[in-house]
XYZ file of C-alpha atoms in Angstrom:
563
model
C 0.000 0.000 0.000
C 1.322 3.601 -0.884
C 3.069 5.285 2.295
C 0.868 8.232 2.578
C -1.952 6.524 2.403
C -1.121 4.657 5.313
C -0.133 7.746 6.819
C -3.145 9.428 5.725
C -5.177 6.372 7.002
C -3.507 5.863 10.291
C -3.491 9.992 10.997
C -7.807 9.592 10.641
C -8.724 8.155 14.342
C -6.394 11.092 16.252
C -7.192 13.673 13.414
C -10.968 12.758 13.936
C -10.624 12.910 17.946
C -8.982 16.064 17.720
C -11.708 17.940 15.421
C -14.255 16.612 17.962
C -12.234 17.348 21.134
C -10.836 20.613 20.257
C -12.596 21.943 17.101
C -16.266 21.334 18.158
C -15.615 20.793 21.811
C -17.711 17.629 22.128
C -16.718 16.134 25.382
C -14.253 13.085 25.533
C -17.087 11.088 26.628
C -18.682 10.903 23.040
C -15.896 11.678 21.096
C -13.500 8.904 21.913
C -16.222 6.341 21.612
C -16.601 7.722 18.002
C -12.899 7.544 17.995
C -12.423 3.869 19.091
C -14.875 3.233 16.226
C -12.831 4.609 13.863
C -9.442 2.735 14.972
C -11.471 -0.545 14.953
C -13.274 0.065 10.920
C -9.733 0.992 9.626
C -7.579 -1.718 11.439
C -10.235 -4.223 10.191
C -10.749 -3.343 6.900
C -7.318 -1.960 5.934
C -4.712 -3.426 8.388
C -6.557 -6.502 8.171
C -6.449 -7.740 11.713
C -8.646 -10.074 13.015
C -12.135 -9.151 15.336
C -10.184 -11.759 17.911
C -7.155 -9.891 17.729
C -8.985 -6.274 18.172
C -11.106 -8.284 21.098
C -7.633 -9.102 22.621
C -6.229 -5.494 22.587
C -9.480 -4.193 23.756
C -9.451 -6.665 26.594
C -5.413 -5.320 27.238
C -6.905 -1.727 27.428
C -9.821 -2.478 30.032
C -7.148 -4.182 32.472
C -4.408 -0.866 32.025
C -7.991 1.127 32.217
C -8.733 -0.281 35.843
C -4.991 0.560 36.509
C -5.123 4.283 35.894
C -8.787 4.213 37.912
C -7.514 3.050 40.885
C -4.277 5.452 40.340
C -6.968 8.468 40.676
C -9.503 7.136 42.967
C -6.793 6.899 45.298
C -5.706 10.498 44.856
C -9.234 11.624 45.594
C -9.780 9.537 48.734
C -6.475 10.180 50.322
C -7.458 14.541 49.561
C -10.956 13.617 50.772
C -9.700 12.525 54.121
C -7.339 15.338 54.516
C -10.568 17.638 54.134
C -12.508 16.235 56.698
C -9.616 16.296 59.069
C -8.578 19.597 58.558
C -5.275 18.770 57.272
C -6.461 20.826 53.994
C -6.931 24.073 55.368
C -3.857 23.518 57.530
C -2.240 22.940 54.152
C -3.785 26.100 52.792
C -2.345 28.414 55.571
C 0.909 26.919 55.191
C 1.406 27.931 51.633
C -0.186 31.594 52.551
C 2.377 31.752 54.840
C 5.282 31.047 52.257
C 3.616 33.477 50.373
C -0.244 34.478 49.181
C 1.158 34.653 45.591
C -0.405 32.018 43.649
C 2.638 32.176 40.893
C 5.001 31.715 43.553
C 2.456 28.612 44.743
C 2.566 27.055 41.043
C 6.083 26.957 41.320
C 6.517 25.483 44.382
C 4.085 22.756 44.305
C 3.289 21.957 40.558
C 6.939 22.503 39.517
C 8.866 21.119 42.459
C 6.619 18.879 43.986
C 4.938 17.846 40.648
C 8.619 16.785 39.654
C 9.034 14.667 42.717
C 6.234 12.811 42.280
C 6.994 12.560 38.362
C 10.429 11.418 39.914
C 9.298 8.674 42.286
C 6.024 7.125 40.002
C 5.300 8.626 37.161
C 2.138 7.464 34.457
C -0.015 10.369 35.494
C 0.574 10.450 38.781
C 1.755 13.851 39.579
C -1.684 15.286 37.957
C -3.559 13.407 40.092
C -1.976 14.420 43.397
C -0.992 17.933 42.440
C -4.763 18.825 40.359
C -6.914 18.175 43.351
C -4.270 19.430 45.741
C -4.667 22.320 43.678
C -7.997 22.937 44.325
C -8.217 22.633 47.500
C -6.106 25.309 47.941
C -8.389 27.669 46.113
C -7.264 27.312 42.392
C -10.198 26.938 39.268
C -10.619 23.211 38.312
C -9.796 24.278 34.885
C -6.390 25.681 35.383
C -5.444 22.819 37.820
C -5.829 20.395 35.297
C -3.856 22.543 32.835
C -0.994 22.889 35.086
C -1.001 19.320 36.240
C -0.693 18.502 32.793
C 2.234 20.993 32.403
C 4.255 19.139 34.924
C 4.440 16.485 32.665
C 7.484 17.758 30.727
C 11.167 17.993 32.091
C 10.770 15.776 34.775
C 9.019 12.836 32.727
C 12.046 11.108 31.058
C 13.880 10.381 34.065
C 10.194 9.557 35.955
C 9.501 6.457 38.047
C 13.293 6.035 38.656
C 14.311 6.652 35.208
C 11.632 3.845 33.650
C 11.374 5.678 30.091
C 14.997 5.332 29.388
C 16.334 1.591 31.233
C 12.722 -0.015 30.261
C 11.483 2.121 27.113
C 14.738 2.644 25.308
C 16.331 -0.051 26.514
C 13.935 -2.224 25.935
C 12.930 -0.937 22.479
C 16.623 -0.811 21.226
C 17.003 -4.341 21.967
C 17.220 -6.310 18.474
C 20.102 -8.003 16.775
C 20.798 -5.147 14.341
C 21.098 -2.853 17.610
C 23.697 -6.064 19.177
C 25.543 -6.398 16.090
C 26.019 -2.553 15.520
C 27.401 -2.153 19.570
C 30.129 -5.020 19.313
C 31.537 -3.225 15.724
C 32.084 -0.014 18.079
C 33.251 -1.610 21.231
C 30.707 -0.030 23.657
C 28.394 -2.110 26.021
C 25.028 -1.546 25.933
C 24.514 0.632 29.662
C 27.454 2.872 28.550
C 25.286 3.573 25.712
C 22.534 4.529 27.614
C 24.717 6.933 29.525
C 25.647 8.409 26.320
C 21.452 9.054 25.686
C 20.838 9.986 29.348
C 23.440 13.150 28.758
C 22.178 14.306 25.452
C 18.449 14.144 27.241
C 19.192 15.675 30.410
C 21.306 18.457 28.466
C 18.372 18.926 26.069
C 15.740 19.228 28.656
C 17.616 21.134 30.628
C 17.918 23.856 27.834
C 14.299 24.471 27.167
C 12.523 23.164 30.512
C 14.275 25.632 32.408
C 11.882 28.393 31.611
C 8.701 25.994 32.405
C 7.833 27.372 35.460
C 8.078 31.068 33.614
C 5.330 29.316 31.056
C 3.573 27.734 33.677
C 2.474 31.238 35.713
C 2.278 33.214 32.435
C -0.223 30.402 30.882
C -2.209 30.855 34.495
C -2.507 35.079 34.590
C -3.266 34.671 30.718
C -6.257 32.363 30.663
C -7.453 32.498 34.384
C -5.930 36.228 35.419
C -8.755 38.990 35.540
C -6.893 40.806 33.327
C -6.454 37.856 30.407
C -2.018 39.232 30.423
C 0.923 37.328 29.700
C 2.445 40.434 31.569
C 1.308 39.673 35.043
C 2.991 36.139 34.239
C 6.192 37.429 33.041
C 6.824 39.583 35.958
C 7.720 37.308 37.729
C 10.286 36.046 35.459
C 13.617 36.226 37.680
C 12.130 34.179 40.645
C 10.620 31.666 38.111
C 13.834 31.064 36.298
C 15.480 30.682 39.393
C 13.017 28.244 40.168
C 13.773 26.126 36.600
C 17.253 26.387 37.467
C 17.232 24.915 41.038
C 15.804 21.685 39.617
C 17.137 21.610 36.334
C 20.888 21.848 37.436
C 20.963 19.298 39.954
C 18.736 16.966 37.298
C 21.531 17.739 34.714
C 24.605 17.034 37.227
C 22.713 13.973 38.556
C 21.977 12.201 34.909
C 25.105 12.802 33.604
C 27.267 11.577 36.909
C 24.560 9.036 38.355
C 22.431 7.438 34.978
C 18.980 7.725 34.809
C 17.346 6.638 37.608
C 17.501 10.056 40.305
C 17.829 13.107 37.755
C 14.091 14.259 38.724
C 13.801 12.888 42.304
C 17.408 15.009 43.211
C 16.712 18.315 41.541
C 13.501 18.569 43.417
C 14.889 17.908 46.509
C 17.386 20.159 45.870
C 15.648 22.308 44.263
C 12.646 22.588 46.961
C 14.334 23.980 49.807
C 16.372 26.605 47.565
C 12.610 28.218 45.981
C 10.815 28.163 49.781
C 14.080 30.011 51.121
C 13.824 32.641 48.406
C 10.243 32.716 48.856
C 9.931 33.322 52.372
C 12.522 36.149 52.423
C 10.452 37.694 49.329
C 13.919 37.763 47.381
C 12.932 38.117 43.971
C 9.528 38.085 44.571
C 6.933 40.949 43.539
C 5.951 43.132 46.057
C 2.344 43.169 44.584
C 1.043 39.613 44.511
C -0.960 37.815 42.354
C -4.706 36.323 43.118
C -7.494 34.927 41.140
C -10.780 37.237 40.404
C -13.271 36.111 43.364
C -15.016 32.643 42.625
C -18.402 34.509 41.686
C -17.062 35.814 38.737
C -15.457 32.928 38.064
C -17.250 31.673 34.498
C -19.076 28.002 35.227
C -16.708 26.447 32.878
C -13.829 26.645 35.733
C -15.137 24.739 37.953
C -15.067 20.727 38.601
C -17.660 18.556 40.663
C -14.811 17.836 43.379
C -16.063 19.248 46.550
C -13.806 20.779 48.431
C -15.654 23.205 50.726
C -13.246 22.918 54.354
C -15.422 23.556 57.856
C -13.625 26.430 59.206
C -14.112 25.022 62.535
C -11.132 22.812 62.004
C -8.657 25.544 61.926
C -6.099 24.937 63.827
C -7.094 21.012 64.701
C -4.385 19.860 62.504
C -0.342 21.066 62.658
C 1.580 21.636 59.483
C 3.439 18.179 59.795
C 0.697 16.422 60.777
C -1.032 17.795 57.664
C 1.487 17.067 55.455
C 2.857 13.535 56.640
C 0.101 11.565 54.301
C 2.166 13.384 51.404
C 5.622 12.803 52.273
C 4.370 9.713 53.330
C 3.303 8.709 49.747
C 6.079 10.527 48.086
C 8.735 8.117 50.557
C 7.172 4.677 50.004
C 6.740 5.902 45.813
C 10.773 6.637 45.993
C 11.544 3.579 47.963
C 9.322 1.213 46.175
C 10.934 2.130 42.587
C 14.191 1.766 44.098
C 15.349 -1.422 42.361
C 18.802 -1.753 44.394
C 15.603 -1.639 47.466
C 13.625 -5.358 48.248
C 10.406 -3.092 48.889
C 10.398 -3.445 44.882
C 10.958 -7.193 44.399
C 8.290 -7.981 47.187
C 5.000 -5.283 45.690
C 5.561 -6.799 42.068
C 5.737 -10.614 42.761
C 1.484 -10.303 43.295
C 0.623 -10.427 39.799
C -2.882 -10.479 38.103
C -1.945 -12.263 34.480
C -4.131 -12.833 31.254
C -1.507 -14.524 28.985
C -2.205 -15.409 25.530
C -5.923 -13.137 25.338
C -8.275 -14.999 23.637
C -5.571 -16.669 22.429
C -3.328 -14.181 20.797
C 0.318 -13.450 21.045
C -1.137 -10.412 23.389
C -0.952 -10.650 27.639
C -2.274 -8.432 30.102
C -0.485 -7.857 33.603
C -1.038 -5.686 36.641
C 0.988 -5.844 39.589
C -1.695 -3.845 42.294
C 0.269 -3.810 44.894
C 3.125 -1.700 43.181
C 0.356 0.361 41.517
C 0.478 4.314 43.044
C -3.157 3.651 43.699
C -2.656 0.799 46.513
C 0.169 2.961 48.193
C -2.574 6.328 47.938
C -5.306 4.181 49.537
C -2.544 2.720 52.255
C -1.518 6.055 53.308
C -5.174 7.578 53.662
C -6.104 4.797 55.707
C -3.538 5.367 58.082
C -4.490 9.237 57.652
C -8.012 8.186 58.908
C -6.640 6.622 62.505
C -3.495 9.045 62.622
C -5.933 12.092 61.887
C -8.739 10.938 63.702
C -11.390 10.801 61.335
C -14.274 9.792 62.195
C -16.092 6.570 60.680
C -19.136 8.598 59.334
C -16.933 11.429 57.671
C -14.642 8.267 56.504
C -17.512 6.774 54.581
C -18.290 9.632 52.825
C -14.910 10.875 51.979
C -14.844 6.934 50.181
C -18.181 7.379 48.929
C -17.679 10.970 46.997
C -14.228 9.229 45.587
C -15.870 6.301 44.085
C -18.659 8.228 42.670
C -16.038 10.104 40.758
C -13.788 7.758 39.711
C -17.329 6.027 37.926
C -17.774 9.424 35.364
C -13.626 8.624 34.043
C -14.235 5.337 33.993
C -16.460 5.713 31.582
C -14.149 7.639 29.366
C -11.337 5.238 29.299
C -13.060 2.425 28.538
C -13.432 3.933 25.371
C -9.905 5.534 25.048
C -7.238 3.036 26.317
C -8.379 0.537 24.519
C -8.151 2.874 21.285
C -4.129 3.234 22.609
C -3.908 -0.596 22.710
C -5.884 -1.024 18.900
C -3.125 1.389 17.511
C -0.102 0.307 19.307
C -1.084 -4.084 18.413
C -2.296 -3.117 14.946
C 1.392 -4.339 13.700
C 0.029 -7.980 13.963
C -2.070 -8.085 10.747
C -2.451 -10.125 7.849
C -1.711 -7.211 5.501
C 2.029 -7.480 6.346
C 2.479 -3.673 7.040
C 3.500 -1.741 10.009
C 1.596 -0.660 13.098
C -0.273 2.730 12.587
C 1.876 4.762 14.511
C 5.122 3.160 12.718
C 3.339 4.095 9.551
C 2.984 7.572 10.428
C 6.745 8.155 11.580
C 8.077 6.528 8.545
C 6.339 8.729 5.984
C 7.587 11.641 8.053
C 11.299 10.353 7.712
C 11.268 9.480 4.356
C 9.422 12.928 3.727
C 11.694 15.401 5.496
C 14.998 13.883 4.528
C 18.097 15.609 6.116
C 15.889 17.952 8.318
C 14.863 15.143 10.012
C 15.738 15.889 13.554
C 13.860 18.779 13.270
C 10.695 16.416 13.419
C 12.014 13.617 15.454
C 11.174 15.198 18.573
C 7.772 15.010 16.962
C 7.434 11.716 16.563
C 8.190 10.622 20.106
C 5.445 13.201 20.986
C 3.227 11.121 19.124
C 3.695 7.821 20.689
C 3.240 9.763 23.584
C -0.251 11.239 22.376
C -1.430 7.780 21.182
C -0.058 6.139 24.510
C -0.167 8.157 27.055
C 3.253 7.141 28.075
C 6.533 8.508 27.569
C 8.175 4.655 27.995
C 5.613 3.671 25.465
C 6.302 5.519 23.241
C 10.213 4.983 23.695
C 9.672 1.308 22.786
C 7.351 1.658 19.721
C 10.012 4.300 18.167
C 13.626 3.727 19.614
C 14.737 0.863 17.008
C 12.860 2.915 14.070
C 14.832 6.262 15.124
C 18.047 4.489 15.355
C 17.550 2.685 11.767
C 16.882 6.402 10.467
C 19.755 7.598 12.109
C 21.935 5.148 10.551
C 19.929 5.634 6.898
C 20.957 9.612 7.062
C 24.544 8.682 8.950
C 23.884 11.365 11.966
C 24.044 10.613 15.972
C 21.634 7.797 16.710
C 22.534 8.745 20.297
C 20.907 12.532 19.744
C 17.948 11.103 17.284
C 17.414 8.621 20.348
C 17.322 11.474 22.601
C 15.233 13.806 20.875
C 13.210 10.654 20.549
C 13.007 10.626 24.171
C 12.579 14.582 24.915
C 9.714 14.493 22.744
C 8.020 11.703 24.362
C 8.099 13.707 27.095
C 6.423 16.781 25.608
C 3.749 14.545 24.640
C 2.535 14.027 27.850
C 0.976 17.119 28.064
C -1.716 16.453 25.105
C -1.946 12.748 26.057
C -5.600 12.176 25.671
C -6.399 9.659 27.985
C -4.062 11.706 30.648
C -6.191 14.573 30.370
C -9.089 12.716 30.989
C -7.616 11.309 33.972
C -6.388 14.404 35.663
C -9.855 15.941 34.570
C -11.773 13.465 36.525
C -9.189 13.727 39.759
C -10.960 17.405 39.913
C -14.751 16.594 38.558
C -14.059 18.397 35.612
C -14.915 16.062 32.883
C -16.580 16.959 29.326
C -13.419 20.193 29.296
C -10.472 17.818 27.794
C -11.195 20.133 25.016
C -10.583 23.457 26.380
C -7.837 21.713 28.410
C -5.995 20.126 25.329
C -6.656 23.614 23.363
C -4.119 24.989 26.180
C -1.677 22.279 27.035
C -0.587 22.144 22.981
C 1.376 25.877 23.569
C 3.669 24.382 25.956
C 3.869 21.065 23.999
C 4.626 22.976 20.883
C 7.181 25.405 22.765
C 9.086 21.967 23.838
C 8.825 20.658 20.487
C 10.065 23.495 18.334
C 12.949 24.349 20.821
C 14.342 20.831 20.911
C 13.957 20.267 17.183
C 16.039 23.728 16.584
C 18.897 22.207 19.407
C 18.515 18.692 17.744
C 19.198 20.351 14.009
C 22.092 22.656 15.213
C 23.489 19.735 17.176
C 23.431 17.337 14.230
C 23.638 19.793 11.117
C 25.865 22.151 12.615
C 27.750 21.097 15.726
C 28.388 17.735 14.407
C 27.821 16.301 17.501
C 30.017 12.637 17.854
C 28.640 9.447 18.477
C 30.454 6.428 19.866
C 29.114 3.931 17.189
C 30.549 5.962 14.556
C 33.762 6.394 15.685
């Protein structure tokens, strides 16, 4: 079949989803049903796979589908606790007292804390700890799932203790060309994946510096009373400062340690240098920053989470007390993805396992006890006996969480198993590639030597169709490297452009959206949240395919397995 047909044909599900989503503004809830329809008609009648084999991958996407519920059910229990406690509005005076700035609160929690969590778990879990938390503390539904979807970015490649690059590269590299070309230039494979881990951390260090400047400017811009990029931007010097307390540690830490610690270290590091400067005001606008009041809020902002605090707790709950279910979480997340740790070893032996679905080549595993979801629910049981909580006020707090989790479950039924339909659809009896490998290698052959202006593109892609920045990693690594070698440049940089992208992708994931919408009751907006979340994808994009085409085209940047 002609390449740009398949292109064409493979582009139709996400170009459909995104007229529908964006264009007309049709909620996710009956546009990715349409969507899924779509995927199914064209793998069927032009991929040619098998109903058995579309069963199989639909069966795949329900089991990752009750993974990612129980991900943000636990997110909204463990925040509905702390609300009946009084833990919240504890939480809420702390971060007044740090400063009443909500810019300076963006950067603080969504950029440093949103990176530790990205550091320590990853797959969406930042968004739904740091939307709700969000909330709570007084921001619009709408711009908390914005900026939880912004946090997504720098700190994503080296998430979950570095699982994009030593299980999606890796893993995706892994082939007997990759073998074969390693032993002709005398390099094992983990010093190769140092070699990528630079050239990422270097990249994303670059451009997601100024994140947190985007971040606050995106906030006084489309939830500001005065709609201005202006009242963003003046706070430039403290936000930069900000990007550069995480992103030099994260740079120093991938290229001397690997991998695995780049995002967990520069928010450590980088959380007690921002509070300092906040607290003395260093930096800092004297005049700060505050949303219009909540009645002239329009009803689009707002989300069905409930998170209306009795002023009669003030004062029930200290700030540790309030914020031990957090750091709670955020240690047993760092120490469970700890591999040289047992904790590990011991929460993935449980395993749930459909092998050979309906007896394809395609399995389905969960490990729930290793999920972020069990360790969520852990923690705000505790919460209710260390806390205090009342049985009555427990029961509801459980009650309001499950009834939310219900409306997004409905969403992803539909959507993750579109992901899985696109990602399998390379087992067909038409002998062509998957759709997504379809798409990338019309682009390649297309753009020639400008190529790593795109490539960055590409892993953005995966990331769109997947959700998942290791995902997408292993359905493109081995394809960017054979490009690389087609056009002789780096594989190492295409690799990590490949990689950088991914991570931009994130941000305009649909089914991440809809799961960080329904942490806040804010479902039917993926729209309006996806019409936002592209400018900082395409900022990350365009910057890192400039770098990747000066580094290539102009630098001439080396590469151990063409030396």
């Amino acid at each position: 079949m002609d390449p740009f047909l398949l292109f064409l044909l493979a582009s139709m599900p996400i170009l459909l989803a995104g007229v529908l989503l964006v264009g007309f503004r049709i909620p996710a809830k009956t546009s990715m049903p349409i969507a899924l329809l779509a995927t199914v008609l064209i793998d069927f009648f032009f991929w040619e796979q098998t109903l058995i084999q579309i069963a199989a991958s639909t069966i795949q996407g329900l089991v990752i589908t009750l993974d990612i519920l129980w991900i943000i059910f636990g997110a909204i229990f463990l925040l509905n606790i702390l609300k009946h406690s009084g833990a919240l509005l504890t939480i809420r005076q702390g971060f007044s007292d740090i400063s009443d700035d909500r810019r300076i609160q963006v950067i603080i929690i969504v950029w440093i804390f949103g990176s530790f969590i990205e550091g320590a778990a990853g797959f969406g879990t930042p968004a739904a700890i740091v939307a709700p938390l969000l909330v709570a503390l007084g921001f619009p539904a709408l711009a908390a799932v914005m900026l939880g979807m912004m946090v997504q970015s720098t700190a994503v490649t080296f998430g979950a203790a570095g699982t994009p690059i030593l299980v999606g590269i890796r893993g995706g590299l892994q082939s007997a060309e990759f073998d074969a070309a390693l032993i002709d230039a005398n390099i094992s494979f983990l010093d190769y994946i140092q070699v990528i881990t630079v050239k990422i951390a270097v990249l994303h260090t670059l451009v997601g510096t100024f994140m947190p400047t985007l971040m606050v400017a995106m906030m006084t811009r489309f939830f500001g009373e005065n709609k201005s990029w202006k009242e963003g931007l003046e706070i430039f010097p403290f936000a930069f400062i900000g990007g550069l307390s995480f992103t030099l540690p994260y740079l120093l830490t991938g290229i001397l340690f690997g991998p695995e610690f780049p995002s967990l270290l520069g928010s450590l590091i980088g959380m007690p240098i921002i509070v300092t400067l906040a607290r003395k005001g260093w930096l800092v606008p004297k005049t700060p920053w505050q949303f219009a009041d909540k009645t002239r809020w329009p009803e689009h902002w707002f989300g069905k989470l409930d998170v209306s605090i009795d002023e009669n707790l003030q004062g029930k709950i200290g700030l540790f007390r309030a914020w031990l279910p957090y750091l709670l979480v955020a240690g047993i997340l760092v120490l469970s993805r700890l591999p040289q740790l047992p904790l590990r070893s011991w929460l993935t032996t449980p395993k749930i396992t459909l092998n050979n679905i309906l007896g394809t080549d395609l399995d389905a595993v969960t490990t729930p006890l290793y999920l972020p979801g069990t360790i969520l629910l852990i923690v705000a049981v505790l919460t209710i006996a260390l806390q205090s909580i009342p049985y009555k006020k427990a029961q509801s707090a459980f009650k309001d969480s499950f009834g939310m989790v219900l409306g997004a479950g409905f969403v992803l039924i539909f959507t993750i198993p579109m992901v899985r339909i696109y990602i399998n659809s390379g087992m067909n009896l038409a002998d062509i590639p998957s759709m997504p490998i379809a798409m990338a290698q019309w682009v390649a052959a297309t753009v020639g030597n400008v190529y790593p202006m795109f490539t960055a593109a590409i892993g953005a892609l995966g990331a769109f169709i997947a959700g998942s920045n290791t995902v997408s990693n292993l359905m493109f690594s081995l394809f960017q490297f054979g490009v690389a070698e087609q056009l002789a440049i780096s594989p190492a940089m295409v690799i990590a452009l490949q990689a950088v992208g991914a991570a931009a992708g994130n941000m305009i994931a649909i089914h991440n959206v809809v799961a960080a919408s329904s942490t806040v009751g804010l479902l039917g907006a993926e729209g309006r949240v996806l019409r936002m979340t592209i400018i900082p994808t395409l900022y990350y994009l365009i910057v890192v395919g400039i770098l990747g085409l000066i580094a290539i085209s102009l630098l001439d940047i080396s590469d151990p397995l063409f030396n």
